[in-house]
Amino acid sequence: MEEFTLAPARVEGVAAAKKLQERSRSRNAVHVLVGAGLLQEGTRLRLTPRHGAPESIRNAIHAWVEEDIGRATATWTNSTAKPLVWDADGASSSPTGLANHIFTGVTRRTADGIQGTTWWDVDTGHVPDSVDAEKSSALAGVDLSGLARQLKGTRKDWTGPHTLLSTVPAGRWTTYGDVASVIGSHAVPVGTHLATCGPCPHPWRVLNAAGRVSEGFRWPDRTRTETPADVLTAEGVRFGGDAADPEKRLPRDDLRRLFDGREDLRSAVL
C-alpha cells in the first residue's frame, strides 16, 4: 500500500527535476552565447523542433507553421532573460519558453521538459550586414545548444588574442577561423571583436578564409582612408583581384606555435 501511494509522488518528483534540469541547460546555453558575443543583435533564427517533440508532433508543428510563415522565425537579441523576438507576434521569450508556447499551441497540452535551445538554428541566409558571410557560414546547421557547447568556458578576455595578433609578422596574414581555433573560440565573435576593437594590434592581417577583407572591417580611426588590402600590399602581400596571396598565409600550426611559445599568451586563453 505504501509503495502504491508513494510511487506517483516519486514519478512527479522525477518529472519536476527533469524539467528544472532542462530549464537550467537552456539558461546556461543562453548565458554562454551572450557572454561570448557569438550572435549579433538581429540574427535570424529558424524553428526546427527537436528535443521533447516526437515525430508526430514535429510534423504537426511543421504543418502549423506553413499556415503562417512568421511562426517559423525569431530574431536574436543579446538578452540573457528573453533573447528571442518571435516574428509571429513580436513578443520576447526565452528559447524554451517559446518552444513550450508553440508545443502547447499545436497540441493543446503542456510540454514535458523541452530543451528549447535545441529548437532554434541560425538562419545563415539572413544575418546582419556587419557579419561576414563566410564567418556566418560556420554557424550553419547548428542549434543554439550546439553553439553553446562549442563555446563552453569562453570569456570576454581579449588579452591573449591581442598578444597573439601582435606576433603575426608583417608580410603575412591569418584568418578569423585560425585565430579562433588557436585561442579556443569561434570565428564569429573573433570577427565581431576585431571589427570594433580599438587596441587590437594588426587587425588588417586577419582575413576571411578566402583571403579577402571582411565586409564588416572598420578602422577604429575613422579618418583612415586606406583599405586593409592597401596596408598588406605595402607590407609585401600581393593580391590577385581581391584575394591575398595564399603563399603568404601564416599556417595554423605556425600561429599555434606563436601562441604556445609565449608564457603570457598561455595564461590568457579565452
Tab-separated table of C-alpha atoms in Angstrom:
chain	number	residue	atom	x	y	z
A	1	MET	CA	0.000	0.000	0.000
A	2	GLU	CA	2.844	2.375	0.881
A	3	GLU	CA	4.575	1.700	-2.445
A	4	PHE	CA	1.302	2.226	-4.314
A	5	THR	CA	0.688	5.618	-2.712
A	6	LEU	CA	4.269	6.920	-2.858
A	7	ALA	CA	5.106	5.835	-6.413
A	8	PRO	CA	3.088	8.615	-8.116
A	9	ALA	CA	4.799	11.211	-5.939
A	10	ARG	CA	8.187	9.801	-6.913
A	11	VAL	CA	7.246	9.927	-10.589
A	12	GLU	CA	6.116	13.528	-10.251
A	13	GLY	CA	9.328	14.394	-8.432
A	14	VAL	CA	11.484	12.885	-11.155
A	15	ALA	CA	9.491	14.735	-13.818
A	16	ALA	CA	9.827	18.034	-11.955
A	17	ALA	CA	13.573	17.528	-11.529
A	18	LYS	CA	13.898	16.778	-15.238
A	19	LYS	CA	12.064	19.976	-16.158
A	20	LEU	CA	14.296	22.036	-13.877
A	21	GLN	CA	17.363	20.419	-15.411
A	22	GLU	CA	16.223	21.242	-18.953
A	23	ARG	CA	15.440	24.839	-17.994
A	24	SER	CA	18.854	25.154	-16.368
A	25	ARG	CA	20.557	23.845	-19.512
A	26	SER	CA	18.641	26.350	-21.627
A	27	ARG	CA	19.562	29.258	-19.355
A	28	ASN	CA	23.196	28.174	-19.307
A	29	ALA	CA	23.311	27.988	-23.108
A	30	VAL	CA	21.872	31.481	-23.477
A	31	HIS	CA	24.344	32.909	-20.951
A	32	VAL	CA	27.251	31.271	-22.792
A	33	LEU	CA	26.127	32.653	-26.159
A	34	VAL	CA	25.512	36.157	-24.849
A	35	GLY	CA	28.748	36.160	-22.854
A	36	ALA	CA	30.822	35.074	-25.841
A	37	GLY	CA	29.168	37.593	-28.171
A	38	LEU	CA	28.676	34.861	-30.755
A	39	LEU	CA	25.382	36.105	-32.202
A	40	GLN	CA	24.858	39.727	-33.132
A	41	GLU	CA	21.644	41.592	-32.492
A	42	GLY	CA	19.269	40.968	-35.374
A	43	THR	CA	20.496	37.472	-36.234
A	44	ARG	CA	17.592	35.445	-37.659
A	45	LEU	CA	16.781	32.074	-36.099
A	46	ARG	CA	14.724	29.337	-37.716
A	47	LEU	CA	12.418	26.928	-35.892
A	48	THR	CA	13.384	23.243	-36.046
A	49	PRO	CA	11.531	21.315	-33.297
A	50	ARG	CA	13.683	18.612	-31.742
A	51	HIS	CA	14.045	17.773	-28.049
A	52	GLY	CA	10.816	16.769	-26.338
A	53	ALA	CA	8.782	16.519	-29.547
A	54	PRO	CA	8.217	13.084	-31.134
A	55	GLU	CA	7.981	12.810	-34.903
A	56	SER	CA	4.181	13.052	-35.000
A	57	ILE	CA	4.245	16.348	-33.105
A	58	ARG	CA	7.140	17.691	-35.184
A	59	ASN	CA	5.095	17.003	-38.306
A	60	ALA	CA	2.096	18.759	-36.760
A	61	ILE	CA	4.251	21.784	-35.909
A	62	HIS	CA	5.621	21.963	-39.459
A	63	ALA	CA	2.072	21.898	-40.842
A	64	TRP	CA	1.031	24.600	-38.362
A	65	VAL	CA	3.996	26.781	-39.381
A	66	GLU	CA	3.018	26.577	-43.047
A	67	GLU	CA	-0.214	28.395	-42.176
A	68	ASP	CA	1.814	31.450	-41.081
A	69	ILE	CA	5.469	31.628	-42.132
A	70	GLY	CA	6.164	34.138	-39.332
A	71	ARG	CA	5.808	31.282	-36.861
A	72	ALA	CA	8.976	29.725	-38.273
A	73	THR	CA	11.414	32.502	-37.360
A	74	ALA	CA	12.629	34.619	-34.465
A	75	THR	CA	15.179	37.402	-34.078
A	76	TRP	CA	18.056	37.164	-31.616
A	77	THR	CA	18.742	39.894	-29.053
A	78	ASN	CA	21.583	39.735	-26.550
A	79	SER	CA	19.322	39.440	-23.513
A	80	THR	CA	20.061	36.630	-21.093
A	81	ALA	CA	16.424	36.517	-19.978
A	82	LYS	CA	14.411	36.684	-23.201
A	83	PRO	CA	16.725	36.763	-26.214
A	84	LEU	CA	14.177	35.683	-28.864
A	85	VAL	CA	11.655	38.008	-30.509
A	86	TRP	CA	9.133	35.813	-32.298
A	87	ASP	CA	8.206	37.074	-35.763
A	88	ALA	CA	4.661	35.767	-35.353
A	89	ASP	CA	3.723	38.217	-32.587
A	90	GLY	CA	6.758	40.412	-31.816
A	91	ALA	CA	6.894	39.205	-28.218
A	92	SER	CA	10.170	38.453	-26.407
A	93	SER	CA	10.711	34.981	-24.987
A	94	SER	CA	13.350	32.554	-23.837
A	95	PRO	CA	14.112	29.709	-26.282
A	96	THR	CA	12.415	27.179	-24.007
A	97	GLY	CA	9.509	29.457	-23.199
A	98	LEU	CA	8.787	29.969	-26.891
A	99	ALA	CA	9.210	26.262	-27.666
A	100	ASN	CA	6.736	25.430	-24.900
A	101	HIS	CA	4.307	28.050	-26.235
A	102	ILE	CA	4.488	26.567	-29.726
A	103	PHE	CA	4.163	22.992	-28.441
A	104	THR	CA	1.086	23.885	-26.404
A	105	GLY	CA	-0.449	25.903	-29.232
A	106	VAL	CA	-0.232	22.934	-31.568
A	107	THR	CA	-1.023	20.032	-29.220
A	108	ARG	CA	-3.279	21.772	-26.663
A	109	ARG	CA	-1.325	20.132	-23.865
A	110	THR	CA	1.624	21.039	-21.660
A	111	ALA	CA	5.101	20.186	-22.881
A	112	ASP	CA	7.218	17.787	-20.822
A	113	GLY	CA	10.766	19.032	-20.268
A	114	ILE	CA	11.571	20.630	-23.620
A	115	GLN	CA	15.119	21.958	-24.062
A	116	GLY	CA	14.195	24.926	-26.220
A	117	THR	CA	17.738	25.853	-27.283
A	118	THR	CA	17.735	22.731	-29.475
A	119	TRP	CA	14.711	24.093	-31.404
A	120	TRP	CA	16.396	27.132	-32.946
A	121	ASP	CA	19.026	27.192	-35.706
A	122	VAL	CA	20.844	30.242	-37.068
A	123	ASP	CA	19.395	31.197	-40.455
A	124	THR	CA	22.674	31.864	-42.265
A	125	GLY	CA	20.745	33.177	-45.253
A	126	HIS	CA	19.686	36.188	-43.177
A	127	VAL	CA	22.484	37.577	-40.993
A	128	PRO	CA	23.255	41.205	-40.061
A	129	ASP	CA	25.262	43.114	-42.684
A	130	SER	CA	28.103	43.583	-40.204
A	131	VAL	CA	28.729	39.802	-40.066
A	132	ASP	CA	30.997	38.444	-42.770
A	133	ALA	CA	29.159	35.870	-44.886
A	134	GLU	CA	31.996	33.348	-44.786
A	135	LYS	CA	32.244	33.546	-40.991
A	136	SER	CA	28.496	33.171	-40.579
A	137	SER	CA	28.541	30.014	-42.709
A	138	ALA	CA	30.332	28.326	-39.795
A	139	LEU	CA	27.051	28.611	-37.866
A	140	ALA	CA	25.019	26.667	-40.419
A	141	GLY	CA	23.228	23.538	-39.271
A	142	VAL	CA	23.927	24.046	-35.560
A	143	ASP	CA	21.248	24.862	-32.997
A	144	LEU	CA	21.714	27.259	-30.073
A	145	SER	CA	22.506	24.400	-27.703
A	146	GLY	CA	25.199	23.065	-30.031
A	147	LEU	CA	26.748	26.513	-30.451
A	148	ALA	CA	26.867	26.932	-26.677
A	149	ARG	CA	28.632	23.574	-26.313
A	150	GLN	CA	31.281	24.793	-28.765
A	151	LEU	CA	31.831	27.883	-26.648
A	152	LYS	CA	31.708	26.401	-23.143
A	153	GLY	CA	34.230	28.122	-20.920
A	154	THR	CA	34.919	31.112	-23.166
A	155	ARG	CA	35.140	34.561	-21.634
A	156	LYS	CA	35.349	38.085	-22.972
A	157	ASP	CA	39.019	38.394	-22.097
A	158	TRP	CA	40.781	39.540	-25.248
A	159	THR	CA	44.256	39.951	-23.741
A	160	GLY	CA	45.538	36.672	-25.177
A	161	PRO	CA	44.215	37.197	-28.721
A	162	HIS	CA	45.591	40.748	-28.750
A	163	THR	CA	49.019	39.493	-27.794
A	164	LEU	CA	48.756	36.691	-30.345
A	165	LEU	CA	47.918	39.129	-33.139
A	166	SER	CA	50.883	41.283	-32.176
A	167	THR	CA	53.155	38.355	-33.111
A	168	VAL	CA	51.801	37.977	-36.667
A	169	PRO	CA	54.691	39.405	-38.718
A	170	ALA	CA	54.422	41.995	-41.454
A	171	GLY	CA	54.024	40.435	-44.874
A	172	ARG	CA	51.913	37.555	-43.561
A	173	TRP	CA	48.207	37.129	-42.895
A	174	THR	CA	45.947	34.766	-40.991
A	175	THR	CA	42.209	34.070	-40.783
A	176	TYR	CA	39.438	34.567	-38.245
A	177	GLY	CA	38.926	30.811	-38.162
A	178	ASP	CA	42.590	30.068	-37.444
A	179	VAL	CA	42.785	32.679	-34.685
A	180	ALA	CA	39.586	31.286	-33.165
A	181	SER	CA	40.894	27.720	-33.354
A	182	VAL	CA	44.141	28.616	-31.620
A	183	ILE	CA	42.540	30.579	-28.775
A	184	GLY	CA	39.613	28.172	-28.346
A	185	SER	CA	36.839	30.467	-29.521
A	186	HIS	CA	34.718	30.822	-32.673
A	187	ALA	CA	35.323	32.777	-35.895
A	188	VAL	CA	32.212	34.932	-35.485
A	189	PRO	CA	32.978	36.528	-32.078
A	190	VAL	CA	36.604	36.964	-33.147
A	191	GLY	CA	35.491	38.783	-36.301
A	192	THR	CA	32.923	40.835	-34.424
A	193	HIS	CA	35.529	41.889	-31.866
A	194	LEU	CA	38.138	42.841	-34.444
A	195	ALA	CA	35.561	44.858	-36.382
A	196	THR	CA	35.034	47.200	-33.429
A	197	CYS	CA	38.258	46.897	-31.416
A	198	GLY	CA	40.412	49.963	-30.879
A	199	PRO	CA	43.534	48.443	-29.272
A	200	CYS	CA	43.708	45.313	-31.473
A	201	PRO	CA	47.190	45.036	-32.997
A	202	HIS	CA	47.426	44.461	-36.754
A	203	PRO	CA	43.719	43.771	-37.389
A	204	TRP	CA	44.323	44.190	-41.148
A	205	ARG	CA	46.389	40.990	-41.079
A	206	VAL	CA	43.277	38.909	-40.295
A	207	LEU	CA	41.202	37.998	-43.363
A	208	ASN	CA	38.431	35.554	-44.112
A	209	ALA	CA	39.125	32.007	-45.259
A	210	ALA	CA	39.229	33.093	-48.910
A	211	GLY	CA	41.910	35.676	-48.181
A	212	ARG	CA	39.544	38.600	-48.586
A	213	VAL	CA	38.948	41.575	-46.326
A	214	SER	CA	35.825	41.101	-44.222
A	215	GLU	CA	32.876	43.238	-45.280
A	216	GLY	CA	32.461	44.187	-41.633
A	217	PHE	CA	36.001	45.559	-41.228
A	218	ARG	CA	36.149	49.129	-39.929
A	219	TRP	CA	39.127	51.216	-38.876
A	220	PRO	CA	38.793	52.436	-35.268
A	221	ASP	CA	40.257	55.685	-36.584
A	222	ARG	CA	37.531	56.842	-38.960
A	223	THR	CA	39.916	59.276	-40.644
A	224	ARG	CA	41.900	56.445	-42.245
A	225	THR	CA	41.088	56.118	-45.922
A	226	GLU	CA	43.338	53.238	-46.991
A	227	THR	CA	41.977	49.698	-47.096
A	228	PRO	CA	43.438	46.703	-45.237
A	229	ALA	CA	44.489	45.422	-48.673
A	230	ASP	CA	46.460	48.649	-49.207
A	231	VAL	CA	48.302	48.152	-45.922
A	232	LEU	CA	49.007	44.484	-46.613
A	233	THR	CA	50.277	45.317	-50.083
A	234	ALA	CA	52.674	47.854	-48.591
A	235	GLU	CA	53.868	45.106	-46.232
A	236	GLY	CA	54.616	42.788	-49.147
A	237	VAL	CA	51.416	40.763	-49.578
A	238	ARG	CA	50.311	40.632	-53.204
A	239	PHE	CA	46.660	40.450	-54.159
A	240	GLY	CA	45.082	38.638	-57.084
A	241	GLY	CA	41.874	40.542	-57.553
A	242	ASP	CA	40.567	40.982	-54.007
A	243	ALA	CA	42.221	37.857	-52.554
A	244	ALA	CA	45.560	37.836	-50.754
A	245	ASP	CA	48.406	35.626	-51.917
A	246	PRO	CA	47.759	32.223	-50.264
A	247	GLU	CA	51.514	31.645	-50.010
A	248	LYS	CA	51.642	34.492	-47.517
A	249	ARG	CA	49.040	32.970	-45.235
A	250	LEU	CA	50.557	32.031	-41.877
A	251	PRO	CA	49.857	28.305	-41.355
A	252	ARG	CA	47.692	27.473	-38.370
A	253	ASP	CA	50.435	25.341	-36.845
A	254	ASP	CA	52.839	28.298	-37.012
A	255	LEU	CA	50.214	30.522	-35.419
A	256	ARG	CA	49.720	27.937	-32.689
A	257	ARG	CA	53.468	27.781	-32.087
A	258	LEU	CA	53.489	31.559	-31.647
A	259	PHE	CA	50.682	31.157	-29.139
A	260	ASP	CA	52.261	28.269	-27.239
A	261	GLY	CA	55.681	29.885	-27.217
A	262	ARG	CA	54.563	32.881	-25.177
A	263	GLU	CA	54.019	32.478	-21.424
A	264	ASP	CA	51.694	35.489	-21.255
A	265	LEU	CA	49.561	34.003	-24.015
A	266	ARG	CA	49.076	30.688	-22.265
A	267	SER	CA	47.715	32.456	-19.193
A	268	ALA	CA	45.173	34.474	-21.172
A	269	VAL	CA	43.342	31.855	-23.208
A	270	LEU	CA	39.696	32.710	-23.891
